Every structure is written in C-alpha cells, then in structure tokens.
XYZ file of C-alpha atoms in Angstrom:
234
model
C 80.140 -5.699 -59.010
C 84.126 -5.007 -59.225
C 84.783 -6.601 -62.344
C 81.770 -4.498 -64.154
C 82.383 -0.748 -63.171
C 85.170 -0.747 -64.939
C 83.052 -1.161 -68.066
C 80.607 1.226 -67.069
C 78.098 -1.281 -66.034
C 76.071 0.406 -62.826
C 75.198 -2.814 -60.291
C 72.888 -1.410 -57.601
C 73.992 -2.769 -54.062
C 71.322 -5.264 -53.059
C 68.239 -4.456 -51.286
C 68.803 -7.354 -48.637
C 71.617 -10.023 -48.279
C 71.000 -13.511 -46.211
C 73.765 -15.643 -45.424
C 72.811 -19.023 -45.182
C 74.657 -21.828 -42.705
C 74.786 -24.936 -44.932
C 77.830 -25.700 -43.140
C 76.084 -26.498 -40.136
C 72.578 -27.288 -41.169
C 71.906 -31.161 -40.228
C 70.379 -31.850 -43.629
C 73.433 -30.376 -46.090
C 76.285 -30.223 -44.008
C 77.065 -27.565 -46.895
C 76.377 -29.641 -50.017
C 75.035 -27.771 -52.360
C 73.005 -30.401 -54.267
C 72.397 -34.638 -53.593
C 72.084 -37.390 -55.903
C 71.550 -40.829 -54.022
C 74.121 -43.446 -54.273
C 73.974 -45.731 -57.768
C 71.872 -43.189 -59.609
C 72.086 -42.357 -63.308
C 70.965 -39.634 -66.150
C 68.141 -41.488 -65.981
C 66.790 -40.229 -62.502
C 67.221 -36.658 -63.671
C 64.705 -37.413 -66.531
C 62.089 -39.100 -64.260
C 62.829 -35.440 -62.137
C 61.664 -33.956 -65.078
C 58.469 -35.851 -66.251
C 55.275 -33.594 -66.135
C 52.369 -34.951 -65.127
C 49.433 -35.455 -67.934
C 50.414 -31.852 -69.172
C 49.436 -30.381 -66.121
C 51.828 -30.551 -63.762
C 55.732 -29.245 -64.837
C 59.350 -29.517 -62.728
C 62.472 -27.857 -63.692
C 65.486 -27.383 -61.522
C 68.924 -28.608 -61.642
C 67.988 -31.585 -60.283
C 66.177 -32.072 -63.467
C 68.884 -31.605 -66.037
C 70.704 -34.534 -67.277
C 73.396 -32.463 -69.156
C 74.119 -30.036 -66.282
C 73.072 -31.509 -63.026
C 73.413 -29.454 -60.133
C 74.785 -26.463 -61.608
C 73.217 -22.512 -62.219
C 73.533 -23.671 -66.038
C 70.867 -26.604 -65.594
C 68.640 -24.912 -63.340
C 68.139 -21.801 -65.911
C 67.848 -24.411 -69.285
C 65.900 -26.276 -67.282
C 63.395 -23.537 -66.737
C 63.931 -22.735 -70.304
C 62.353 -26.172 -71.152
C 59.988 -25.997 -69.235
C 58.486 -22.802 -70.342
C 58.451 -23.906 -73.469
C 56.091 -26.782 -72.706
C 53.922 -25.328 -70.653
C 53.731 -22.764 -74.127
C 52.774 -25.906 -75.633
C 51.109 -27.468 -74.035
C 48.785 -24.238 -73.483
C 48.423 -23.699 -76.732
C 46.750 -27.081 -77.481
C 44.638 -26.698 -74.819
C 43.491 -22.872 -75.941
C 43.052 -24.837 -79.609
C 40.577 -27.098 -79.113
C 38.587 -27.250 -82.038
C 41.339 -27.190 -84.657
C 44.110 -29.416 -82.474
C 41.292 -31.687 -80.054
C 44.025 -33.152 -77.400
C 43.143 -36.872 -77.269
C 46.085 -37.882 -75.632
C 49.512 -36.523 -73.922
C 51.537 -37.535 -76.854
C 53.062 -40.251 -79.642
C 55.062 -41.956 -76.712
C 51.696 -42.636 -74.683
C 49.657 -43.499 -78.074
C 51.823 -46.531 -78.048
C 51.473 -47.439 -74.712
C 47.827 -47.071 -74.777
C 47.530 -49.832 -77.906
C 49.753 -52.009 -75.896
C 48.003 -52.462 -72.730
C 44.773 -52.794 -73.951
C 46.022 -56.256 -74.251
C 48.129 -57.224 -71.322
C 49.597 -60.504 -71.078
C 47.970 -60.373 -67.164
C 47.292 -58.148 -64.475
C 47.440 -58.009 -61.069
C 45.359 -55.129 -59.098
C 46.357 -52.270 -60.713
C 49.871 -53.944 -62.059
C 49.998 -54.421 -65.689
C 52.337 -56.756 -67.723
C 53.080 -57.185 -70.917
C 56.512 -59.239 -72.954
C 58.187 -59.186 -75.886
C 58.702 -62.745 -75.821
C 55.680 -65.509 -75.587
C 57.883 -67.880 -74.245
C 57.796 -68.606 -70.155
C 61.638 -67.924 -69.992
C 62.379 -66.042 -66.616
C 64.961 -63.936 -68.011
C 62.751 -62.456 -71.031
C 61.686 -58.856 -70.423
C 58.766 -56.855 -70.376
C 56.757 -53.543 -69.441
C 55.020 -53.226 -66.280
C 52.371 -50.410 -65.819
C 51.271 -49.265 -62.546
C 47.484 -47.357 -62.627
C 47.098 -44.799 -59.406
C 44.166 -43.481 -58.000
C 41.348 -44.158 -56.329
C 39.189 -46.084 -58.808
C 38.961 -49.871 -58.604
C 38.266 -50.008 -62.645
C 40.334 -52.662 -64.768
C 42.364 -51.256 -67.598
C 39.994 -52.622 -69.763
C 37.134 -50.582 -68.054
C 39.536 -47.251 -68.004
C 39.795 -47.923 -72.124
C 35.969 -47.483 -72.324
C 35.262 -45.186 -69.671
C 37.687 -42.688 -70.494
C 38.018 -42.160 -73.932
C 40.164 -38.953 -73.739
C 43.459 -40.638 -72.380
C 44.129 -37.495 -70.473
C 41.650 -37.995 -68.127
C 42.954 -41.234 -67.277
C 44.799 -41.716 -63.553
C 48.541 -40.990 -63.286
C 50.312 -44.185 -65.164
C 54.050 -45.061 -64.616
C 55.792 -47.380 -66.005
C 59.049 -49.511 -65.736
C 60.897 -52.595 -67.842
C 61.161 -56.026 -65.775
C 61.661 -59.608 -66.317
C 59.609 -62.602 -66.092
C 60.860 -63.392 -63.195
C 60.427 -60.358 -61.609
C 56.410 -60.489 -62.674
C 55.912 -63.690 -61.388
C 57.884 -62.445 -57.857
C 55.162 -59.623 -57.699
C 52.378 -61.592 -58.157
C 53.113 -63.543 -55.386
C 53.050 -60.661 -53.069
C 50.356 -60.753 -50.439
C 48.518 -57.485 -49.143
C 47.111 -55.621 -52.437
C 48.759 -52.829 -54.234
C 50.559 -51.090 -51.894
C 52.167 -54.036 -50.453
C 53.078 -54.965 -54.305
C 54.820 -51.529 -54.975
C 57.093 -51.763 -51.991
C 58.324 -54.901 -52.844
C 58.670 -53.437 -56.356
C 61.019 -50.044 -55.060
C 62.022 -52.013 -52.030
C 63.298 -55.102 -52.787
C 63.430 -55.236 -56.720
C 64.764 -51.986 -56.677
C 63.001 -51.063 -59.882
C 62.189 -47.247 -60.536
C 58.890 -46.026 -61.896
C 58.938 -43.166 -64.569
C 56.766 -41.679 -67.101
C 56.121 -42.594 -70.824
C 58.710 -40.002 -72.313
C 61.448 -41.514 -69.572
C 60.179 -45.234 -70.296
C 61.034 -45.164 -74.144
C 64.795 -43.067 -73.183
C 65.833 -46.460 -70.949
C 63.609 -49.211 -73.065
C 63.245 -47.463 -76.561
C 63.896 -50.628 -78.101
C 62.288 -52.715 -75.726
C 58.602 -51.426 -76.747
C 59.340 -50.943 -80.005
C 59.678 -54.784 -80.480
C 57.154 -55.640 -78.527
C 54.380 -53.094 -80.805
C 56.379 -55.252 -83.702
C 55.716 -58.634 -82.493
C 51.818 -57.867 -81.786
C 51.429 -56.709 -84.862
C 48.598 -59.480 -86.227
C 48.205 -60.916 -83.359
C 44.690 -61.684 -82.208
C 43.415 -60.334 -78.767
C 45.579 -62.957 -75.740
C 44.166 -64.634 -73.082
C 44.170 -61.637 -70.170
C 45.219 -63.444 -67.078
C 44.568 -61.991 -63.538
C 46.051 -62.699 -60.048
C-alpha cells in the first residue's frame, strides 16, 4: 500500500486479515510448497493432466517453468482457462467439430493397443523391439474402472474414445513386464508392485509422449505393415 500512494494509486485497507501459523503447523513446519525427494519437471506435468476433457488442475504445483511460485500458480490458471475454452467449445460444436477422441496424442495410443503384444488384467504391453531382450523397452497401459471388458471389447463397445475408462500410461522394460506378470493377487496387487517396488509413475497421454516422445513414435514406425500379433494373456 506504501509504495503506491505515492503514485496516486488508492489501496482500500482489507476487509479481513488471517494470519496463518505455518511455523508451527505439524504438516508445513512453514514450507510454503513440497516436492517429494527425486522428483522432476516431469511430476509437475502429470499435476497438470486433465482428465478426458473433463476434469482440469492448475496450481503451482502444476507449472514446470515456475514451480511453487505466485508466477506459476496465475499462468497456470491462465492455461487452464484456456482449455477448458477449448475444450467447451468442441463440446458446444458438435455437429461441425464431432469429438471422437481427446486428442492426436491419444489417436496414437488408441491404434497401438488395439494390438498389444499381451495383457495382463487390465495391464497392457506393447515394445518397440520383437526381440525377448530384457532390457528393450516398451509402453504399459493401465485401464481403471469398474468394467471387467478386455481392451479389445472397450475398442468395440465404445466407439467414442471419450467414453472410455481413465487410461494411464508409463514406459518400462521387458524385464519389468515379465516382473509384473508374475505378481499374484489381481490388479491392485499388480499396481503396487508397479509404484511400490518398480517405482514407475503413471501419467496421461500428453505427459507420456513429453518423457517417451520417441519411444512411441518408433514403435507406430515399426508396426507399420505389420499383420495383427499373437495377443498373449496372463
């Protein structure tokens, strides 16, 4: 307020003041924002995946460039308005714009697991490499909700892909497929061990192809031509 009078700038004294006690709150101990140990830009764009257009987070939590700062919070909400604008709009334009799916990034996805190289419950693999060599890498997609249908049954049941269950995805090896499968107790049991002990983080199409843009893209080259595989299960 001082530095603005002087400039003729009139700043009304606040209806109501609260002074917080970060200092001795048992969950701050005054810190102002967290990040958990060994985490990257990366987290802060999982933080700020929407989910299927519906769904939208901002927060400086969610801003790679800015993390916990008054700058990232406000950009962030800028983004974030602006999809939801979006996203709106294609919604309100049916007939001329029809919404099959939530974007490029997911059309890919969608072509590539409609031919996993196995799944597992609701665990889908796929590689870029044929070969059986545990240190070759791949996609995983995880399927949640209730339903019990096979990806193969969600590709003809649901033709408008933003229907479908919430999908997340994450790059693994081999290695780390064939660890999963042998996990006993279903698909809860198989995503613990996944966070757990592989320490592997799920995220959302647009955050998939930031960590493993290259990754899919030579996968979609190497199926190009290639007849429908041999879907293994578990």
């Amino acid at each position: 307020m001082g530095i603005f009078h002087p400039k003729g700038i009139v700043v009304p004294h606040p209806i109501q003041s609260i002074c917080t006690r970060w200092g001795s709150d048992p969950l701050s101990y005054g810190s102002y924002s967290h990040v958990s140990v060994h985490s990257s830009g990366d987290d802060y764009d999982i933080l700020a995946e929407n989910v299927g257009n519906r769904l939208f987070f901002a927060g400086e939590a969610t801003s790679r460039q800015y993390p916990a700062t008054m700058h990232g919070a406000f950009l962030s909400g800028l983004r974030e308005a602006s999809r939801i604008y979006r996203s709106s709009r294609l919604q309100n334009s049916t007939k001329k714009y029809g919404p099959k799916n939530i974007g490029p990034n997911h059309d890919i996805l969608v072509e590539l697991f409609k031919r996993p190289d196995f799944e597992c419950g609701k665990f889908a693999f796929i590689f870029y490499s044929s070969s059986e060599s545990l240190p070759s890498m791949g996609l995983l997609q995880v399927t949640f909700g209730d339903s019990e249908e096979s990806h193969e049954e969600l590709l003809y049941n649901y033709q408008n892909s933003i229907k479908w269950p919430l999908q997340l995805y994450t790059v693994l090896s081999r290695e780390q497929a064939q660890q999963l499968q042998l996990v006993e107790g279903g698909d809860e049991s198989r995503l613990s061990f996944l966070v757990k002990s592989l320490g592997l983080k799920l995220m959302g199409p647009s955050a998939l192809f930031s960590a493993g843009n290259t990754l899919v893209a030579n996968i979609a080259y190497s199926r190009k031509g290639r007849g429908r595989n041999r879907l293994i299960t578990c």
